[in-house]
Structure formats: structure tokens, C-alpha cells
PDB file of N, CA and C in Angstrom:
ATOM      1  N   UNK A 766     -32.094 -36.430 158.008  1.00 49.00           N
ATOM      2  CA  UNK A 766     -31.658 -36.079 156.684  1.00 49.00           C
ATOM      3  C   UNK A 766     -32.641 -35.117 156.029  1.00 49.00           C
ATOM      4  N   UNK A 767     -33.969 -35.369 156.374  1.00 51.00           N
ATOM      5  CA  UNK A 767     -34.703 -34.599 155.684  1.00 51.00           C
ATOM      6  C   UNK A 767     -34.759 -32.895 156.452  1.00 51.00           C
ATOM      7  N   UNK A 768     -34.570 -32.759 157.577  1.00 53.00           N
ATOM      8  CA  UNK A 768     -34.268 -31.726 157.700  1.00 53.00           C
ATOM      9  C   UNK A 768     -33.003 -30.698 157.287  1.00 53.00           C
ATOM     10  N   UNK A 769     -31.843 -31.832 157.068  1.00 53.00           N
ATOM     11  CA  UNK A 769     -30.471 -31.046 156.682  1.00 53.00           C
ATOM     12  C   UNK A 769     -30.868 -30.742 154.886  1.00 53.00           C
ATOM     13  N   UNK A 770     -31.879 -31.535 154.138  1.00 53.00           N
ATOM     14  CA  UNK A 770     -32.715 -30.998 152.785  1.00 53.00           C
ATOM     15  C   UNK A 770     -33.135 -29.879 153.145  1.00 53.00           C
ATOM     16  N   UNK A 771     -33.801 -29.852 154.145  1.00 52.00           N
ATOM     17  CA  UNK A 771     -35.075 -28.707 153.968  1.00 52.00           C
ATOM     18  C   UNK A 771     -33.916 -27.361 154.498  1.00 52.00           C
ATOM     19  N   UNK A 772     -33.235 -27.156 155.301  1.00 54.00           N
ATOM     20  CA  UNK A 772     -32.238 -26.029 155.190  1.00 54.00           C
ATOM     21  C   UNK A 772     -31.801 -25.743 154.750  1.00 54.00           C
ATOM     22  N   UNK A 773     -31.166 -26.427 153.433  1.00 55.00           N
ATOM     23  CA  UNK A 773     -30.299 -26.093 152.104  1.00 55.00           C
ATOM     24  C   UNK A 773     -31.184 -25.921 151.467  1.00 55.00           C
ATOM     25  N   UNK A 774     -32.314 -26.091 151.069  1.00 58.00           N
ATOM     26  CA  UNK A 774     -33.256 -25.158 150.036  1.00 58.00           C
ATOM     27  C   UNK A 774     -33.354 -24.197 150.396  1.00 58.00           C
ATOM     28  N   UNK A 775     -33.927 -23.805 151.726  1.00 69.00           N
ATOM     29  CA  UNK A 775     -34.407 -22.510 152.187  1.00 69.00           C
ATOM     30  C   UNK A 775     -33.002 -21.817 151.767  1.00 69.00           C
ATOM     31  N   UNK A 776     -31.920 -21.923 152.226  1.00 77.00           N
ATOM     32  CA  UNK A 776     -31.196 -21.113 152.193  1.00 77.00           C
ATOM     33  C   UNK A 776     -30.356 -21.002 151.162  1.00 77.00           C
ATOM     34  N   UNK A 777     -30.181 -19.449 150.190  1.00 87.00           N
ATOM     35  CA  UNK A 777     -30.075 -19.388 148.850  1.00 87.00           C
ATOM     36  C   UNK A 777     -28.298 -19.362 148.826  1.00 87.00           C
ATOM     37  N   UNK A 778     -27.741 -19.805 147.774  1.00 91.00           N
ATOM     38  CA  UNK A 778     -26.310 -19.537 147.671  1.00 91.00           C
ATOM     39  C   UNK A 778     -25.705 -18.340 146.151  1.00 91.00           C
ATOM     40  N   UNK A 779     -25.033 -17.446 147.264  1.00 92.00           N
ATOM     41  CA  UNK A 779     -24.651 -16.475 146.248  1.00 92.00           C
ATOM     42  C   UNK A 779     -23.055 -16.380 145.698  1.00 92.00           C
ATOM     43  N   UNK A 780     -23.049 -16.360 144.648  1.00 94.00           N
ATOM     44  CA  UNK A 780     -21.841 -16.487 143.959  1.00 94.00           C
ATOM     45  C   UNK A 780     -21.456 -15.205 143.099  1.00 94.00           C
ATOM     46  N   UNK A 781     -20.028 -14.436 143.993  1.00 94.00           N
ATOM     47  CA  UNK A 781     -19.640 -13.654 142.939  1.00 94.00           C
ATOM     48  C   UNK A 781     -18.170 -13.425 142.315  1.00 94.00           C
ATOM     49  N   UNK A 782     -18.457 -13.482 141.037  1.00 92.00           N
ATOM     50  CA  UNK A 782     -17.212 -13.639 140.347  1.00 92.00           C
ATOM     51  C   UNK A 782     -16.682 -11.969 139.626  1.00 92.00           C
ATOM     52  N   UNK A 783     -15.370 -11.445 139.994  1.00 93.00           N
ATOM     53  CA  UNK A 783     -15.206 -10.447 139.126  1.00 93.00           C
ATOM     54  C   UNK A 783     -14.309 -10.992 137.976  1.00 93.00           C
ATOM     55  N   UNK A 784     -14.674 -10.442 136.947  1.00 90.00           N
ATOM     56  CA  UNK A 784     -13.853 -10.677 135.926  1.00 90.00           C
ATOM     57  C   UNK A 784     -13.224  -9.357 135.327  1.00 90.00           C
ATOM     58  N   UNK A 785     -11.925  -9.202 134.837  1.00 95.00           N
ATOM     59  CA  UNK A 785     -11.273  -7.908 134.448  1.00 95.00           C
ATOM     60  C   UNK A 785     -10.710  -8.015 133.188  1.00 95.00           C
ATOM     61  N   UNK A 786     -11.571  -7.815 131.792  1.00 93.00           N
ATOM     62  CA  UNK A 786     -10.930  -7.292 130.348  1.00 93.00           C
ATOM     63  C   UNK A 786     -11.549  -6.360 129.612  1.00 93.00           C
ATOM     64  N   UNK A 787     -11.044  -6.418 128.832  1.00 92.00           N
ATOM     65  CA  UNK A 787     -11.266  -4.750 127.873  1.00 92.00           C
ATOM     66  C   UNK A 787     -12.761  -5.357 127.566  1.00 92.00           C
ATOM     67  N   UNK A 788     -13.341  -4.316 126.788  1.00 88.00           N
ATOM     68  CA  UNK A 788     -14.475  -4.393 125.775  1.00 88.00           C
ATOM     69  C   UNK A 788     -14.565  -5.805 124.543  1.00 88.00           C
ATOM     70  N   UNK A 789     -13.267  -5.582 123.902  1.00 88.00           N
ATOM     71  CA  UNK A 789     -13.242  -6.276 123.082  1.00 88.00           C
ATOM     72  C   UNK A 789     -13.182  -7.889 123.381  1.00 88.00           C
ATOM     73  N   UNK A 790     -12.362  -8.096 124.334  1.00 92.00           N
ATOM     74  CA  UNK A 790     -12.568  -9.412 124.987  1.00 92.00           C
ATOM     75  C   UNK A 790     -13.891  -9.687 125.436  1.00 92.00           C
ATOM     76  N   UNK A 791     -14.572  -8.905 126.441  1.00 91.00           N
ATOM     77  CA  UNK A 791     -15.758  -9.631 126.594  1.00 91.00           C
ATOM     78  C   UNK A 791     -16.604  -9.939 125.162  1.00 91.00           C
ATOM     79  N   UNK A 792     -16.508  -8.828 124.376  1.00 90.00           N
ATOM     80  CA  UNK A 792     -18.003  -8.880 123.390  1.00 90.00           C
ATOM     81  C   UNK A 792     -17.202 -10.346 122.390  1.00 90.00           C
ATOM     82  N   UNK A 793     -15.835 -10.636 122.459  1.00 90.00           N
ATOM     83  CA  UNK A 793     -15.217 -11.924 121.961  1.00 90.00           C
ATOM     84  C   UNK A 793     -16.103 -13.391 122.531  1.00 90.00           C
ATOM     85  N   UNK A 794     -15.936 -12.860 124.342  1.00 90.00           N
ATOM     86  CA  UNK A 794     -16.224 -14.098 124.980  1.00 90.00           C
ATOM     87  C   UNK A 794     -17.429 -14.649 124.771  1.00 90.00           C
ATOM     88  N   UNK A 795     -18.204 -13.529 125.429  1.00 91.00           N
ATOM     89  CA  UNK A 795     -19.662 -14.152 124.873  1.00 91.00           C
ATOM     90  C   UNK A 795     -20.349 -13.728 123.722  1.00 91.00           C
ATOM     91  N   UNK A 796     -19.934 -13.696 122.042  1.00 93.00           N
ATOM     92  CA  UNK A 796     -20.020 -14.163 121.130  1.00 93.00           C
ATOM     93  C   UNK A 796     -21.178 -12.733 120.493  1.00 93.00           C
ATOM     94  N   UNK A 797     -20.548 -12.047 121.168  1.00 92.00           N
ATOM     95  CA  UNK A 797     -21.583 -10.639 120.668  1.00 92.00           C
ATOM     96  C   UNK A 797     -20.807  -9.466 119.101  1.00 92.00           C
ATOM     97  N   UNK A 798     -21.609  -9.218 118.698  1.00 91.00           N
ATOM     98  CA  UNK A 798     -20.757  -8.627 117.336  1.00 91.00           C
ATOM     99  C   UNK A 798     -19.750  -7.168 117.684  1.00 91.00           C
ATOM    100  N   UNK A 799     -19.033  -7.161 116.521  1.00 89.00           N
ATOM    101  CA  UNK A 799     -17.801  -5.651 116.894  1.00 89.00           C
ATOM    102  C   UNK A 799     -18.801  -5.026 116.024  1.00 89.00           C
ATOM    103  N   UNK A 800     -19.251  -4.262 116.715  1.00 89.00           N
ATOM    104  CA  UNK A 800     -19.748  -2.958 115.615  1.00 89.00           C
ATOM    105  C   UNK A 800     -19.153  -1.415 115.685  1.00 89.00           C
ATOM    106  N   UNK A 801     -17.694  -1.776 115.844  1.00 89.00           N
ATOM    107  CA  UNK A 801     -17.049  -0.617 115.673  1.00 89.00           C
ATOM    108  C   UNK A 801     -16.645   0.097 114.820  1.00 89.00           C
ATOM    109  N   UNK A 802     -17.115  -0.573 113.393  1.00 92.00           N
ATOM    110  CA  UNK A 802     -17.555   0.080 112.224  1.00 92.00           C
ATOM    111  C   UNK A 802     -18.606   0.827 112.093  1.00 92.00           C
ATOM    112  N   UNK A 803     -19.473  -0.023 112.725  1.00 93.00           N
ATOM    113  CA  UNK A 803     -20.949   0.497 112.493  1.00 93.00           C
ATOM    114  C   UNK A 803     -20.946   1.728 113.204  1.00 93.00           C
ATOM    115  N   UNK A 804     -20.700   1.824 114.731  1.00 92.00           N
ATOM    116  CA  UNK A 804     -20.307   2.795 115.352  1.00 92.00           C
ATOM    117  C   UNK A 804     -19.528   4.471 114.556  1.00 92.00           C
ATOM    118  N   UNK A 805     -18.344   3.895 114.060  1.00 94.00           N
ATOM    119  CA  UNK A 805     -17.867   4.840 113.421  1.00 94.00           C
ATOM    120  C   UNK A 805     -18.429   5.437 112.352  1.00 94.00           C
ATOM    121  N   UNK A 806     -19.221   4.830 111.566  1.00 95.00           N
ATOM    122  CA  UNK A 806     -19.571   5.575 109.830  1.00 95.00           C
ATOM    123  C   UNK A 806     -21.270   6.352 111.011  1.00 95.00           C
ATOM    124  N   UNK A 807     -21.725   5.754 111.873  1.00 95.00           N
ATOM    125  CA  UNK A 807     -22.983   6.642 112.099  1.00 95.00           C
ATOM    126  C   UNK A 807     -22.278   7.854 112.875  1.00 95.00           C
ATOM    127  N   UNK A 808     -21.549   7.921 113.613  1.00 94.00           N
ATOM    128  CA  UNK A 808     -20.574   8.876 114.122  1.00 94.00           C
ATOM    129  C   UNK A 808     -20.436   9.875 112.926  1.00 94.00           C
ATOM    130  N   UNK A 809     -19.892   9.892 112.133  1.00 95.00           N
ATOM    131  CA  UNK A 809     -19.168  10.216 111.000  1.00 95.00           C
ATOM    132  C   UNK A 809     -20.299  10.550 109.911  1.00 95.00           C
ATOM    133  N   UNK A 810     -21.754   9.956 110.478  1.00 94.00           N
ATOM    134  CA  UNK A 810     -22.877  10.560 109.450  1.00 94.00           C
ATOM    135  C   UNK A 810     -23.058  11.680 110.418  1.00 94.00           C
ATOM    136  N   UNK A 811     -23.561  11.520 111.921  1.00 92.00           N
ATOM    137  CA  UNK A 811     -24.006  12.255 112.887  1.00 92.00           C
ATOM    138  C   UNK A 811     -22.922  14.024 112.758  1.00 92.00           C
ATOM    139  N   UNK A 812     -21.915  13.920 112.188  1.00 91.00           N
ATOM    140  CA  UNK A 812     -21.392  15.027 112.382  1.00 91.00           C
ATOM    141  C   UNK A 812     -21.234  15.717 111.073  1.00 91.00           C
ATOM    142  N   UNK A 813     -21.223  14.964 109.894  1.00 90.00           N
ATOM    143  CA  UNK A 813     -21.588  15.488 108.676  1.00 90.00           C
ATOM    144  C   UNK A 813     -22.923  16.502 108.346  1.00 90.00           C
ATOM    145  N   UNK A 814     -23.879  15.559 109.444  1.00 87.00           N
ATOM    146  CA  UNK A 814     -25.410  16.131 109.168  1.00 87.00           C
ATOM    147  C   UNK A 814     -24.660  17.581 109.660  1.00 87.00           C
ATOM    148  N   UNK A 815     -24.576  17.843 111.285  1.00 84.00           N
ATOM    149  CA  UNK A 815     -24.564  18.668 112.054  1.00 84.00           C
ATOM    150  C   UNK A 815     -23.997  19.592 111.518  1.00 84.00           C
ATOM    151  N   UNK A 816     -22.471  19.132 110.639  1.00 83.00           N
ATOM    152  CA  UNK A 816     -21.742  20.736 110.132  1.00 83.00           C
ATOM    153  C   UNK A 816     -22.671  21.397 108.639  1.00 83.00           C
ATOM    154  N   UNK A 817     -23.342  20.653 107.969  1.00 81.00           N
ATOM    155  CA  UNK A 817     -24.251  20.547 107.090  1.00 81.00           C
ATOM    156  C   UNK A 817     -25.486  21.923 107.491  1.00 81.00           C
ATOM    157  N   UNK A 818     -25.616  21.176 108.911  1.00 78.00           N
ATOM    158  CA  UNK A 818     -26.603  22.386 109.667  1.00 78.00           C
ATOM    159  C   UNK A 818     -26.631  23.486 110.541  1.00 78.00           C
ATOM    160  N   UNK A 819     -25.475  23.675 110.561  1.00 75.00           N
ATOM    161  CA  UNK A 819     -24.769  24.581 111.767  1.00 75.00           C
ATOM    162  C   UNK A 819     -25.456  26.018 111.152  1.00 75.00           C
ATOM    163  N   UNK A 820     -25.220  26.178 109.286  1.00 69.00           N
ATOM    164  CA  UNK A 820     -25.895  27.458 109.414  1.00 69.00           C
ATOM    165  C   UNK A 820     -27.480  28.196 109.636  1.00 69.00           C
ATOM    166  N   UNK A 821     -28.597  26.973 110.095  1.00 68.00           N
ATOM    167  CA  UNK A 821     -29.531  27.324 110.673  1.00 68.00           C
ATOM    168  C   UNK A 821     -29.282  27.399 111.981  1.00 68.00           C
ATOM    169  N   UNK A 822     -28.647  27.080 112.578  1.00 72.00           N
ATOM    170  CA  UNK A 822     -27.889  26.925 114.122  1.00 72.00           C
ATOM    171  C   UNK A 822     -27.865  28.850 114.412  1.00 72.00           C
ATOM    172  N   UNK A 823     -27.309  29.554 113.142  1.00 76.00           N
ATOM    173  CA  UNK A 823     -27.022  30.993 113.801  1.00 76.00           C
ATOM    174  C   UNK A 823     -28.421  31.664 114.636  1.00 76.00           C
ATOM    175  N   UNK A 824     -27.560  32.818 114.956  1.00 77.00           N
ATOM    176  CA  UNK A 824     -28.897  33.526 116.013  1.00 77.00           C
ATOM    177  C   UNK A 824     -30.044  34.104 115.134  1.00 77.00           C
ATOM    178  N   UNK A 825     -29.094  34.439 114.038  1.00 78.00           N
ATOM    179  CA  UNK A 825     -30.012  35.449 113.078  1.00 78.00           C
ATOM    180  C   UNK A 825     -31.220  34.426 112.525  1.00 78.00           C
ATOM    181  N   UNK A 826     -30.637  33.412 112.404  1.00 73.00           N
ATOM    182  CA  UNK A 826     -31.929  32.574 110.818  1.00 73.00           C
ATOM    183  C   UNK A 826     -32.632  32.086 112.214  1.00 73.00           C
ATOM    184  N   UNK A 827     -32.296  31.860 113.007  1.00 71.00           N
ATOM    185  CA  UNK A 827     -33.350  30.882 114.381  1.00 71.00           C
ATOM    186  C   UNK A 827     -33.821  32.064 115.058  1.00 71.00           C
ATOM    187  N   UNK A 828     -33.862  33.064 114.809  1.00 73.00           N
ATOM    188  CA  UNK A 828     -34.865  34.504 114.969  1.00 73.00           C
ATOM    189  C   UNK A 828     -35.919  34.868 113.848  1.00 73.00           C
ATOM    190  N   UNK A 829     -35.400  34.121 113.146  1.00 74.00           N
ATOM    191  CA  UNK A 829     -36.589  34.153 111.718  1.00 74.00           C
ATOM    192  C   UNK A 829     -37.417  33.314 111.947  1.00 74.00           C
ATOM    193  N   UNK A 830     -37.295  32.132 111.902  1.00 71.00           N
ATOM    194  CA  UNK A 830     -37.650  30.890 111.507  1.00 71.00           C
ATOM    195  C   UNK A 830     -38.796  31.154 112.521  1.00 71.00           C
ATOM    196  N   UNK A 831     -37.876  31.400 113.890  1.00 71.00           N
ATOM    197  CA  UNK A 831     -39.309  31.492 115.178  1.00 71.00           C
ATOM    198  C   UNK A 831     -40.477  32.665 115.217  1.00 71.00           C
ATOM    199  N   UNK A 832     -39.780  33.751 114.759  1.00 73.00           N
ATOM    200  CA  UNK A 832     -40.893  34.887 114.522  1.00 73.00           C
ATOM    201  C   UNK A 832     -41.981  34.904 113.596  1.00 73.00           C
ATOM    202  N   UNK A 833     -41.754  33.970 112.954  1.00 67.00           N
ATOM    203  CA  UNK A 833     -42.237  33.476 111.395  1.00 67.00           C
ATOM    204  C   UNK A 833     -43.622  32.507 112.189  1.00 67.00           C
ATOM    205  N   UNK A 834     -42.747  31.310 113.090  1.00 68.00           N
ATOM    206  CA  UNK A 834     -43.808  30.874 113.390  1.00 68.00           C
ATOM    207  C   UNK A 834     -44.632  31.296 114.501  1.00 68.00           C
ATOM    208  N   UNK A 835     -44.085  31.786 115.332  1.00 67.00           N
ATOM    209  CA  UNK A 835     -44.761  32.126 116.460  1.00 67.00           C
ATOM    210  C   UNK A 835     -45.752  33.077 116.244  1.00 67.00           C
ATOM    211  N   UNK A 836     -45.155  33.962 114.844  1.00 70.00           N
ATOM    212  CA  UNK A 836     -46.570  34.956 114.714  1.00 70.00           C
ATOM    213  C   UNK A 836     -47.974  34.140 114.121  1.00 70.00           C
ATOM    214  N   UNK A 837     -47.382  32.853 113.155  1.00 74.00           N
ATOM    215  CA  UNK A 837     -48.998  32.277 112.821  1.00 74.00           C
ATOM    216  C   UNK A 837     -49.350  31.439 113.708  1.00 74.00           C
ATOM    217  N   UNK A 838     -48.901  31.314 114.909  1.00 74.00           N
ATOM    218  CA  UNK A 838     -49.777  30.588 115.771  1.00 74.00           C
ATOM    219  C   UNK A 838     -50.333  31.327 116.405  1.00 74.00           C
ATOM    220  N   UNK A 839     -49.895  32.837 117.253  1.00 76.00           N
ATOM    221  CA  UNK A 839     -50.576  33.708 117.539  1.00 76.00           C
ATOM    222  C   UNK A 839     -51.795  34.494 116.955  1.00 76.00           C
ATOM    223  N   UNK A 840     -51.395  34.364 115.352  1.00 79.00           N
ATOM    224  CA  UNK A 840     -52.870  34.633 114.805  1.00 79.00           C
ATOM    225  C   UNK A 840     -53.881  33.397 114.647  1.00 79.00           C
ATOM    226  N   UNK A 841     -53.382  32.509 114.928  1.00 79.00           N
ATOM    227  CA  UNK A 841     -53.795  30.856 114.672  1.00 79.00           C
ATOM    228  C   UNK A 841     -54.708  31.264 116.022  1.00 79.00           C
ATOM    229  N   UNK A 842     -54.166  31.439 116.854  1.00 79.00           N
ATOM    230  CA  UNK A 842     -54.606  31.186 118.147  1.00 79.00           C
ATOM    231  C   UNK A 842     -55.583  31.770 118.294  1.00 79.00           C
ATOM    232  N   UNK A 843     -55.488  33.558 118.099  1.00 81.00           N
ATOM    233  CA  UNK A 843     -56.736  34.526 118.277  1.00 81.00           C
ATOM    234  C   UNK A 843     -57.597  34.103 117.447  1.00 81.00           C
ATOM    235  N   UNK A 844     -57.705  33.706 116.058  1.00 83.00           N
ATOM    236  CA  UNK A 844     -59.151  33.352 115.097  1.00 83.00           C
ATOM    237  C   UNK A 844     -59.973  32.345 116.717  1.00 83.00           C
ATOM    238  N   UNK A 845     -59.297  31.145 116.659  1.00 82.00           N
ATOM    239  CA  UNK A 845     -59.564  30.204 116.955  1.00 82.00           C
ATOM    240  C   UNK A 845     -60.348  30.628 118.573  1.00 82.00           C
ATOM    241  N   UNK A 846     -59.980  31.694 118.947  1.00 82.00           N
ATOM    242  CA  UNK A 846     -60.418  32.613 120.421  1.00 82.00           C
ATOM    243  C   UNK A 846     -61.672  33.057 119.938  1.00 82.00           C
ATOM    244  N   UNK A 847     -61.516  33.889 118.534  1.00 84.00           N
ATOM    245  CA  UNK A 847     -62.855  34.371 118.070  1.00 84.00           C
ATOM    246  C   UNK A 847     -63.990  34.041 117.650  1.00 84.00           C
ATOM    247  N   UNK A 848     -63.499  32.197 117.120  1.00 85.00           N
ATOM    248  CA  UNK A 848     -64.471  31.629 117.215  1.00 85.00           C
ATOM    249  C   UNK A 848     -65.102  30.867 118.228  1.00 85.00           C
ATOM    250  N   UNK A 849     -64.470  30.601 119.683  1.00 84.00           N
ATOM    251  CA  UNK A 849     -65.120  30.352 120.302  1.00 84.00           C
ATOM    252  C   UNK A 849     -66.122  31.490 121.186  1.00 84.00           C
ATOM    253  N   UNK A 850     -65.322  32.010 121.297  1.00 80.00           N
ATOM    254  CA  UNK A 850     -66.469  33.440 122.107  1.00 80.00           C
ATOM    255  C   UNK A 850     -67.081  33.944 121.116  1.00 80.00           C
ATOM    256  N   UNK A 851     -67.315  33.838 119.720  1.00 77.00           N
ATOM    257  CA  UNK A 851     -68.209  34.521 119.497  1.00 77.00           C
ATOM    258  C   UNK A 851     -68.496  36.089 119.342  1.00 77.00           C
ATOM    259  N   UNK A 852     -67.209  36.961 118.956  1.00 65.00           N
ATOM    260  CA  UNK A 852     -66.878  38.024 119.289  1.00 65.00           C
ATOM    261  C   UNK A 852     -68.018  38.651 118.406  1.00 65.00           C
ATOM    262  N   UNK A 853     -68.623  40.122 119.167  1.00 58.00           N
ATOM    263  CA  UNK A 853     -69.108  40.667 118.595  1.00 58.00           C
ATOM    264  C   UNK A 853     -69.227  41.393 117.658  1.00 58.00           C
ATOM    265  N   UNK A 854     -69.901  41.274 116.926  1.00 49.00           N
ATOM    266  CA  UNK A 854     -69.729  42.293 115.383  1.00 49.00           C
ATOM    267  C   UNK A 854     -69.372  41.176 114.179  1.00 49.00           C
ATOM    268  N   UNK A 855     -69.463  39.692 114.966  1.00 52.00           N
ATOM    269  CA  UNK A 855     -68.176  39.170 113.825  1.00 52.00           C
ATOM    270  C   UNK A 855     -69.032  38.199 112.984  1.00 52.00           C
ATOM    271  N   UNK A 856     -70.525  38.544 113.118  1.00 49.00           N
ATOM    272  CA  UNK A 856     -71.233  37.729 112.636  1.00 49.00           C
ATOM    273  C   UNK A 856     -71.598  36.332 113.158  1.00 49.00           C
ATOM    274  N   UNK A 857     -70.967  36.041 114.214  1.00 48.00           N
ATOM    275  CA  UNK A 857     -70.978  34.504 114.610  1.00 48.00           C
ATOM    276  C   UNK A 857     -72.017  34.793 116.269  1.00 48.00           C
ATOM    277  N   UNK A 858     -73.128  34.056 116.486  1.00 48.00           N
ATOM    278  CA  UNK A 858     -73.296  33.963 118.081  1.00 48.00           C
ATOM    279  C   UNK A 858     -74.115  35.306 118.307  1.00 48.00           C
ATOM    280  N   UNK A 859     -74.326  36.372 117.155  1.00 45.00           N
ATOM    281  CA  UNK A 859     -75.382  37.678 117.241  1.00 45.00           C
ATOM    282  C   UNK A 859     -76.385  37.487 116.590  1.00 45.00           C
TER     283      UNK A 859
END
């Protein structure tokens, strides 16, 4: 007997069940909330924002916006070059 124990432990038992319903049934079954409200009004914020912002979206203003910044980081960048090397003439490191 104790060996017909010790083989049924060792050996694991697998169980599979399919089950087939909508969404709404499962999140019913096991007791999970409908947030298909909630779903909808953030939906419905998410696209408000977006048409809200579409006109920075054009080519023209997102050619500004970036030239705008990209030039003060490029001058951001060179100071920050000049002060590490020490460029000559510049008072710093002569």
C-alpha cells in the first residue's frame, strides 16, 4: 500500500477544462466589475484630448516647436563644449 501512496504523489494530475462565453458572462461569473462605462467616458476623454490637439499635430507648428528647440540645445550644447575645453581667448583655462 505504501508504495501504490508513494506513486500517486509522485505523479501529478492535470485537469483541463474549456469553457465558452462572452466577456460579460465570465466577468459575471467570477464576480469582477463591468467597467464598460468607465471604459467608454476615458475613450471619449482620449479622443476629445486628441481632436483638441491635432492642430499642433500639423507639419508647420511641429517644425517650429522643434527648430525652436533644437537650436537651444545646440547652443546649450556648444557653451557647455566651451566650457569644458577651455577654448581659447575665452578667458577660462589661459
Amino acid at each position: 500500500m505504501s508504495a501504490l501512496a508513494a506513486s500517486s504523489s509522485e505523479a501529478g494530475m492535470k485537469v483541463k477544462i474549456d469553457i465558452e462565453c462572452s466577456p460579460e458572462e465570465a466577468r459575471s461569473f467570477l464576480g469582477l466589475p463591468d467597467v464598460t462605462r468607465i471604459n467608454e467616458a476615458m475613450v471619449d476623454e482620449v479622443v476629445r484630448r486628441t481632436e483638441a490637439n491635432l492642430e499642433s499635430m500639423e507639419p508647420e507648428v511641429l517644425m517650429r516647436q522643434w527648430s525652436a528647440v533644437g537650436g537651444q540645445m545646440t547652443n546649450q550644447f556648444m557653451d557647455m563644449m566651451r566650457q569644458a575645453g577651455g577654448v581659447p581667448g575665452s578667458g577660462k583655462g589661459s
